[in-house]
Amino acid sequence: MKKLLPLLLAATLPVLTALAQKFESLALTPPMGFNTWNTFASNLNEVVVMETADTMAKNGMRDAGYNYIVLDDCWSLKERDAAGNLVPDPAKFPNGLKALGDYLHKLGFKFGIYSCAGSKTCGGFPASQGHEYQDARLFASWGVDYLKYDWCNTGTRDPKEAYTTMRDALFAAGRPVVFSICEWGGSKPWEWAKDVGHLWRTTGDITDCYDCVQRWERGWKVILDLQYSLVQPADGQNNGIGQYAGPGHWNDPDMLEVGNAGLTFAESRAHFSLWCMLAAPLMAGNDVRHMTPEILAVMTDREAIAIDQDPAGKEGWRFRAEPGREIWVRELSNGDWAVALLNTGDQPADLSIDFGPMWFLGGTCQIRDIWDKKDTGTTAQPFTKRLASHDVALLRLKPIK
Ligand code: GLA
């Protein structure tokens, strides 16, 4: 055996390295899709998921890039079976998850699932601690392409060890899987997770309000501010942890609440715009079967999505924060810049951007107003717009040659 070991290692290492490289290219831009949690919580089932997929295939969301459909917590029975396998709750998924995965794949989607690094998930269902390799093999047998991996009931477990173990289990199972680390930012995953997962949550949970704080849930503006403040900007330009994001590995400020009841239309549109500025994963968290045409138009807007999905993957940063107004900027791959002007006040206001102090722009630029769908002058003049409370102007600046 002693003699065989080096041979065995020599044979398996290249395979694992090749697999690792295959996994690396899975999220070159921030993942997009739908996740059951924000709207359905424990009330998920196969009818909801199939109807959601049918809707997204027809309403343009799939073609706009929302291709991962992810089951969050509460999909399984409360106990593993005699062989130690997780069991989909037959009341919710009577046809099992292989069949659901096949259905999603046929429609052109990828299939995502949820587990947790502790003894139980946050919802009290069996989790993967001590079962990593078995669960990864089971997920692969169902055709799973994406795993969100949570952090409840983990005791004294070390996050880096826990997530690396699951990553290795996914590698060993052999099916390429986007690995979504949901550890809420406590151990600063941006510092260690680049080679472990494709995205990592930076904060606790989002909820559908602008800036409320309830138990461990927060409105999107609070999460935006938290992500900004996590690491103090080294040079005054970068929004803290933005420096850790890039093709293949993303800061995740949590799933979208766009279109949910606690947000005004303006707040939904601004939430979407700012997530695009952050190069955030865009996981829809609304009931897409019953969304308004206006919300659908925001979520499928090609120009906004192009900012989020910009191939250079540089996260935007906050250029100005003043009473009533914030300006965010993001460098894009072709020399363009994205700019978001947010009305943080609680009244409509005429807000302006003076481009003079934006020394980083490559000369005078043409301005495209993305939500108004019009070209609107150049940066030689200040840009002014009347914005509803918590609404945003989303601009794309193109240097004039
Ligand atoms: C945690 C996660 C949420 C969601 C729930 C499910 O709170 O952060 O995104 O997955 O668990 O119980």
Coordinates of C-alpha atoms and ligand atoms in Angstrom, one line a residue:
M1 CA 0.0 0.0 0.0
K2 CA 2.8 2.3 0.9
K3 CA 4.2 2.0 -2.6
L4 CA 0.8 2.4 -4.1
L5 CA -0.1 5.6 -2.3
P6 CA 2.1 8.0 -4.3
L7 CA 0.8 6.4 -7.5
L8 CA -2.8 6.8 -6.4
L9 CA -2.1 10.4 -5.5
A10 CA -0.4 11.0 -8.8
A11 CA -3.5 9.5 -10.6
T12 CA -6.2 11.4 -8.6
L13 CA -4.6 14.8 -8.2
P14 CA -4.6 15.8 -11.9
V15 CA -8.3 14.7 -12.0
L16 CA -9.2 16.8 -9.0
T17 CA -7.2 19.8 -10.4
A18 CA -8.9 19.5 -13.7
L19 CA -12.3 19.4 -12.0
A20 CA -11.4 22.3 -9.9
Q21 CA -10.5 24.3 -13.0
K22 CA -13.8 23.3 -14.6
F23 CA -15.7 24.6 -11.5
E24 CA -13.7 27.8 -11.6
S25 CA -15.3 29.1 -14.8
L26 CA -18.9 28.6 -13.7
A27 CA -19.5 32.1 -12.4
L28 CA -17.4 34.4 -14.5
T29 CA -20.2 37.0 -14.0
P30 CA -22.5 37.2 -11.0
P31 CA -25.0 34.3 -10.9
M32 CA -28.6 35.1 -11.8
G33 CA -31.7 33.2 -11.1
F34 CA -34.6 32.7 -8.7
N35 CA -34.6 31.4 -5.1
T36 CA -37.7 30.2 -3.2
W37 CA -36.8 31.7 0.2
N38 CA -37.8 35.4 0.2
T39 CA -41.4 34.8 -0.9
F40 CA -42.2 31.1 -0.1
A41 CA -40.0 30.3 2.9
S42 CA -41.1 26.9 4.1
N43 CA -44.1 26.8 1.7
L44 CA -42.1 25.7 -1.3
N45 CA -43.3 22.8 -3.5
E46 CA -42.9 21.4 -7.0
V47 CA -46.0 23.2 -8.3
V48 CA -44.6 26.6 -7.3
V49 CA -41.2 25.8 -8.7
M50 CA -42.5 24.4 -12.0
E51 CA -44.9 27.3 -12.4
T52 CA -42.1 29.7 -11.6
A53 CA -39.9 28.1 -14.2
D54 CA -42.7 28.1 -16.8
T55 CA -43.3 31.8 -16.2
M56 CA -39.6 32.7 -16.4
A57 CA -39.2 30.8 -19.7
K58 CA -42.1 32.8 -21.1
N59 CA -41.8 36.2 -19.6
G60 CA -38.2 36.9 -20.8
M61 CA -36.4 36.3 -17.5
R62 CA -34.6 33.2 -18.5
D63 CA -33.5 34.8 -21.7
A64 CA -32.3 37.9 -19.8
G65 CA -30.0 35.6 -17.8
Y66 CA -31.9 34.3 -14.8
N67 CA -31.0 30.7 -15.3
Y68 CA -30.5 29.2 -11.8
I69 CA -33.7 28.0 -10.1
V70 CA -32.8 27.3 -6.4
L71 CA -34.8 25.5 -3.7
D72 CA -33.9 27.1 -0.4
D73 CA -34.5 25.6 3.1
C74 CA -37.3 23.2 4.1
W75 CA -37.4 20.9 1.0
S76 CA -36.6 17.7 2.9
L77 CA -38.2 15.5 5.5
K78 CA -37.1 16.0 9.1
E79 CA -35.1 12.8 9.2
R80 CA -32.6 11.1 6.9
D81 CA -33.6 7.6 5.6
A82 CA -32.0 4.3 6.9
A83 CA -29.1 4.7 4.5
G84 CA -28.4 8.2 5.8
N85 CA -29.7 10.0 2.7
L86 CA -31.7 13.2 2.7
V87 CA -35.3 12.7 1.6
P88 CA -37.3 15.3 -0.3
D89 CA -40.6 15.9 1.5
P90 CA -43.1 13.8 -0.6
A91 CA -45.9 16.2 0.3
K92 CA -44.0 19.0 -1.3
F93 CA -42.2 17.1 -4.0
P94 CA -44.2 14.0 -4.8
N95 CA -42.2 13.3 -8.0
G96 CA -38.8 13.6 -6.2
L97 CA -36.0 16.0 -7.1
K98 CA -34.4 14.1 -10.0
A99 CA -37.7 14.6 -11.9
L100 CA -37.8 18.3 -10.9
G101 CA -34.2 18.8 -12.0
D102 CA -35.0 17.1 -15.4
Y103 CA -38.0 19.5 -15.8
L104 CA -35.9 22.5 -15.1
H105 CA -33.1 21.3 -17.4
K106 CA -35.5 20.7 -20.3
L107 CA -36.7 24.3 -20.0
G108 CA -33.1 25.5 -20.2
F109 CA -32.6 26.2 -16.5
K110 CA -30.1 25.0 -14.1
F111 CA -31.1 23.4 -10.8
G112 CA -30.1 24.7 -7.4
I113 CA -30.5 23.3 -3.9
Y114 CA -29.8 24.3 -0.3
S115 CA -28.1 22.7 2.6
C116 CA -26.2 23.8 5.7
A117 CA -22.8 23.2 7.3
G118 CA -24.3 22.5 10.7
S119 CA -26.1 19.7 12.4
K120 CA -29.5 21.1 11.2
T121 CA -30.5 23.8 8.7
C122 CA -31.8 27.1 9.9
G123 CA -35.3 25.7 9.5
G124 CA -34.5 22.7 11.6
F125 CA -34.1 20.1 8.8
P126 CA -31.2 17.7 8.5
A127 CA -28.0 19.4 7.3
S128 CA -24.7 18.2 5.8
Q129 CA -22.2 18.2 8.7
G130 CA -20.6 14.7 8.6
H131 CA -22.5 13.8 5.5
E132 CA -20.8 16.1 3.0
Y133 CA -19.6 13.5 0.5
Q134 CA -22.9 11.5 0.7
D135 CA -25.0 14.6 0.2
A136 CA -22.8 15.9 -2.7
R137 CA -23.2 12.6 -4.5
L138 CA -26.9 12.6 -3.9
F139 CA -27.2 16.2 -5.3
A140 CA -25.1 15.2 -8.3
S141 CA -27.5 12.2 -8.9
W142 CA -30.4 14.6 -9.0
G143 CA -28.6 16.9 -11.5
V144 CA -28.0 19.7 -9.1
D145 CA -25.9 22.6 -10.6
Y146 CA -25.9 25.1 -7.6
L147 CA -25.6 24.7 -3.9
K148 CA -26.4 27.4 -1.3
Y149 CA -24.7 26.3 1.9
D150 CA -25.9 27.9 5.1
W151 CA -24.3 28.4 8.5
C152 CA -26.9 27.6 11.2
N153 CA -26.2 25.1 14.1
T154 CA -22.5 24.9 13.4
G155 CA -21.3 25.2 17.0
T156 CA -17.6 25.9 17.1
R157 CA -17.0 24.7 13.5
D158 CA -14.4 26.7 11.6
P159 CA -16.0 28.2 8.5
K160 CA -13.0 27.8 6.2
E161 CA -12.8 24.1 7.1
A162 CA -16.5 23.6 6.8
Y163 CA -16.9 25.2 3.4
T164 CA -13.7 23.7 2.1
T165 CA -14.9 20.2 3.1
M166 CA -18.1 20.7 1.1
R167 CA -16.2 22.1 -1.8
D168 CA -14.0 19.0 -1.9
A169 CA -17.1 16.8 -1.6
L170 CA -18.6 18.6 -4.6
F171 CA -15.4 18.2 -6.6
A172 CA -15.3 14.5 -5.7
A173 CA -19.0 14.0 -6.8
G174 CA -17.8 15.3 -10.2
R175 CA -20.7 17.4 -11.3
P176 CA -19.9 21.1 -11.8
V177 CA -21.7 23.1 -9.1
V178 CA -21.8 26.8 -8.3
F179 CA -21.1 26.9 -4.6
S180 CA -22.8 29.7 -2.7
I181 CA -21.4 30.4 0.7
C182 CA -24.0 31.7 3.1
E183 CA -22.0 32.4 6.3
W184 CA -23.3 36.0 6.7
G185 CA -19.8 37.6 6.7
G186 CA -18.8 36.8 10.3
S187 CA -15.4 35.2 9.4
K188 CA -14.8 37.7 6.5
P189 CA -15.2 35.1 3.8
W190 CA -14.0 37.6 1.2
E191 CA -10.5 37.1 2.7
W192 CA -10.4 33.3 2.4
A193 CA -13.2 32.0 0.1
K194 CA -12.0 33.0 -3.3
D195 CA -10.9 29.4 -4.0
V196 CA -13.6 27.8 -2.0
G197 CA -16.9 29.2 -3.4
H198 CA -18.2 31.3 -6.2
L199 CA -20.1 33.8 -4.0
W200 CA -20.3 34.5 -0.4
R201 CA -22.9 36.4 1.7
T202 CA -21.5 39.5 3.3
T203 CA -24.2 40.2 5.8
G204 CA -27.3 38.7 7.6
D205 CA -30.6 38.4 5.9
I206 CA -32.4 40.9 3.7
T207 CA -36.1 41.7 4.0
D208 CA -38.5 43.6 1.9
C209 CA -38.2 47.2 3.2
Y210 CA -35.9 50.1 2.5
D211 CA -34.0 50.5 5.7
C212 CA -35.8 48.7 8.5
V213 CA -34.0 46.4 11.0
Q214 CA -36.0 43.5 12.4
R215 CA -34.2 40.8 14.4
W216 CA -31.5 39.4 12.0
E217 CA -33.2 40.9 8.9
R218 CA -32.5 44.2 7.3
G219 CA -33.7 46.4 4.5
W220 CA -31.6 46.6 1.4
K221 CA -30.3 50.1 2.1
V222 CA -28.9 48.9 5.5
I223 CA -27.3 45.9 3.8
L224 CA -25.8 48.2 1.1
D225 CA -24.3 50.4 3.8
L226 CA -23.0 47.4 5.7
Q227 CA -21.3 46.0 2.6
Y228 CA -19.7 49.4 2.1
S229 CA -18.4 49.7 5.6
L230 CA -17.1 46.1 6.1
V231 CA -13.5 47.1 5.2
Q232 CA -12.6 50.7 5.4
P233 CA -11.6 52.0 2.0
A234 CA -7.8 51.8 1.7
D235 CA -7.5 54.6 -0.8
G236 CA -10.9 56.4 -0.5
Q237 CA -12.0 55.0 -3.8
N238 CA -12.9 51.4 -3.3
N239 CA -16.0 50.4 -1.4
G240 CA -14.1 48.3 1.2
I241 CA -14.7 44.7 0.2
G242 CA -15.2 45.5 -3.4
Q243 CA -11.6 44.7 -4.0
Y244 CA -12.2 41.0 -3.4
A245 CA -14.9 40.6 -6.0
G246 CA -14.2 39.6 -9.6
P247 CA -14.8 37.0 -12.3
G248 CA -15.5 33.7 -10.5
H249 CA -16.0 35.0 -7.0
W250 CA -18.5 37.6 -5.8
N251 CA -19.6 39.5 -2.7
D252 CA -23.3 38.5 -2.1
P253 CA -25.4 41.2 -0.4
D254 CA -28.3 38.6 -0.4
M255 CA -31.2 37.9 -2.8
L256 CA -33.4 40.4 -4.4
E257 CA -36.6 41.8 -2.7
V258 CA -37.5 43.6 -5.9
G259 CA -41.2 43.5 -6.5
N260 CA -42.1 42.4 -2.9
A261 CA -44.8 44.2 -1.0
G262 CA -42.7 46.1 1.5
L263 CA -41.0 48.2 -1.2
T264 CA -42.4 51.0 -3.3
F265 CA -41.8 50.7 -7.0
A266 CA -39.1 53.4 -6.6
E267 CA -37.4 51.4 -3.8
S268 CA -37.5 48.2 -5.9
R269 CA -36.0 49.9 -8.9
A270 CA -33.3 51.5 -6.8
H271 CA -32.6 48.2 -5.0
F272 CA -32.1 46.5 -8.4
S273 CA -29.9 49.4 -9.7
L274 CA -27.6 49.3 -6.6
W275 CA -27.3 45.5 -6.8
C276 CA -26.2 46.0 -10.4
M277 CA -23.6 48.6 -9.3
L278 CA -22.3 46.1 -6.7
A279 CA -21.8 43.3 -9.3
A280 CA -24.2 41.4 -7.0
P281 CA -25.7 38.0 -7.8
L282 CA -29.2 38.7 -9.0
M283 CA -31.4 36.0 -7.5
A284 CA -35.1 37.0 -7.9
G285 CA -37.0 36.6 -4.6
N286 CA -40.5 37.6 -5.6
D287 CA -43.4 35.6 -6.9
V288 CA -42.6 36.0 -10.6
R289 CA -46.0 34.4 -11.5
H290 CA -47.8 37.5 -10.2
M291 CA -45.4 40.4 -10.8
T292 CA -46.4 43.7 -12.4
P293 CA -45.2 44.5 -15.9
E294 CA -43.3 47.5 -14.5
I295 CA -41.3 45.2 -12.1
L296 CA -40.7 42.7 -14.9
A297 CA -39.4 45.5 -17.1
V298 CA -36.9 46.5 -14.3
M299 CA -35.7 43.0 -13.7
T300 CA -35.2 42.2 -17.4
D301 CA -33.8 45.5 -18.4
R302 CA -30.8 44.7 -20.7
E303 CA -28.9 47.8 -20.0
A304 CA -29.1 47.5 -16.2
I305 CA -28.2 43.8 -16.4
A306 CA -25.3 44.6 -18.7
I307 CA -23.9 46.7 -15.8
D308 CA -24.3 43.9 -13.3
Q309 CA -22.8 41.3 -15.7
D310 CA -20.0 43.5 -17.0
P311 CA -17.2 41.0 -17.8
A312 CA -14.5 42.9 -15.9
G313 CA -16.4 42.2 -12.7
K314 CA -15.2 45.4 -10.9
E315 CA -17.5 46.2 -8.0
G316 CA -18.9 49.7 -7.8
W317 CA -18.1 52.1 -4.9
R318 CA -19.8 55.0 -3.2
F319 CA -18.4 58.2 -4.5
R320 CA -20.5 60.6 -2.4
A321 CA -22.8 60.3 0.6
E322 CA -24.5 63.5 1.7
P323 CA -27.8 64.2 3.4
G324 CA -30.5 63.3 0.9
R325 CA -28.2 62.0 -1.9
E326 CA -25.7 59.3 -2.7
I327 CA -23.7 58.8 -5.8
W328 CA -22.3 55.4 -6.7
V329 CA -19.8 54.7 -9.6
R330 CA -18.6 51.6 -11.3
E331 CA -15.9 51.1 -13.8
L332 CA -17.0 49.0 -16.8
S333 CA -14.8 46.9 -19.1
N334 CA -14.9 49.1 -22.2
G335 CA -13.9 52.4 -20.6
D336 CA -17.5 53.3 -19.8
W337 CA -18.7 54.1 -16.3
A338 CA -22.0 53.3 -14.6
V339 CA -23.3 56.0 -12.2
A340 CA -26.2 55.7 -9.8
L341 CA -27.8 58.8 -8.1
L342 CA -30.0 57.8 -5.2
N343 CA -32.5 60.0 -3.4
T344 CA -32.1 58.9 0.2
G345 CA -34.6 61.6 1.4
D346 CA -38.2 60.9 2.2
Q347 CA -39.5 63.5 -0.3
P348 CA -39.2 63.9 -4.1
A349 CA -36.2 66.1 -4.9
D350 CA -34.3 67.6 -7.8
L351 CA -30.9 66.1 -7.5
S352 CA -27.8 66.8 -9.5
I353 CA -24.4 65.3 -10.3
D354 CA -21.5 67.6 -11.1
F355 CA -19.1 65.4 -13.0
G356 CA -16.2 67.8 -12.4
P357 CA -14.8 66.0 -9.3
M358 CA -15.0 62.7 -11.1
W359 CA -11.4 62.8 -12.2
F360 CA -11.4 59.1 -13.1
L361 CA -13.7 59.5 -16.1
G362 CA -11.7 59.4 -19.3
G363 CA -12.6 62.9 -20.5
T364 CA -16.1 64.2 -21.4
C365 CA -18.7 61.4 -21.7
Q366 CA -22.1 61.0 -23.3
I367 CA -24.8 60.2 -20.8
R368 CA -27.3 57.5 -21.2
D369 CA -30.3 57.5 -18.7
I370 CA -31.1 53.8 -18.4
W371 CA -34.5 54.0 -16.7
D372 CA -35.7 56.8 -19.0
K373 CA -34.2 55.1 -22.1
K374 CA -32.7 58.2 -23.5
D375 CA -29.4 59.8 -24.2
T376 CA -29.3 63.0 -22.2
G377 CA -26.3 65.3 -22.9
T378 CA -22.8 65.1 -21.8
T379 CA -20.8 65.3 -18.6
A380 CA -19.6 68.8 -19.5
Q381 CA -22.9 69.9 -17.8
P382 CA -24.3 68.7 -14.5
F383 CA -27.0 66.1 -14.7
T384 CA -30.2 66.9 -12.9
K385 CA -33.3 64.9 -12.4
R386 CA -36.4 64.9 -10.2
L387 CA -36.4 61.7 -8.2
A388 CA -39.1 60.2 -6.0
S389 CA -38.1 59.3 -2.5
H390 CA -35.7 56.4 -2.6
D391 CA -35.7 56.4 -6.4
V392 CA -32.5 56.3 -8.5
A393 CA -31.2 57.6 -11.7
L394 CA -29.0 54.9 -13.4
L395 CA -26.6 56.3 -16.0
R396 CA -24.1 54.8 -18.4
L397 CA -21.3 57.2 -19.3
K398 CA -19.4 56.7 -22.6
P399 CA -16.2 58.7 -23.2
I400 CA -16.5 60.8 -26.4
K401 CA -13.7 59.8 -28.7
Ligands
GLA1 C1 -30.6 31.7 6.6 C2 -30.1 32.3 5.3 C3 -31.4 32.7 4.5 C4 -32.3 31.5 4.2 C5 -32.7 30.9 5.6 C6 -33.4 29.6 5.4 O1 -31.2 32.7 7.4 O2 -29.3 33.4 5.5 O3 -30.9 33.2 3.2 O4 -31.6 30.5 3.5 O5 -31.5 30.7 6.4 O6 -33.7 29.0 6.7

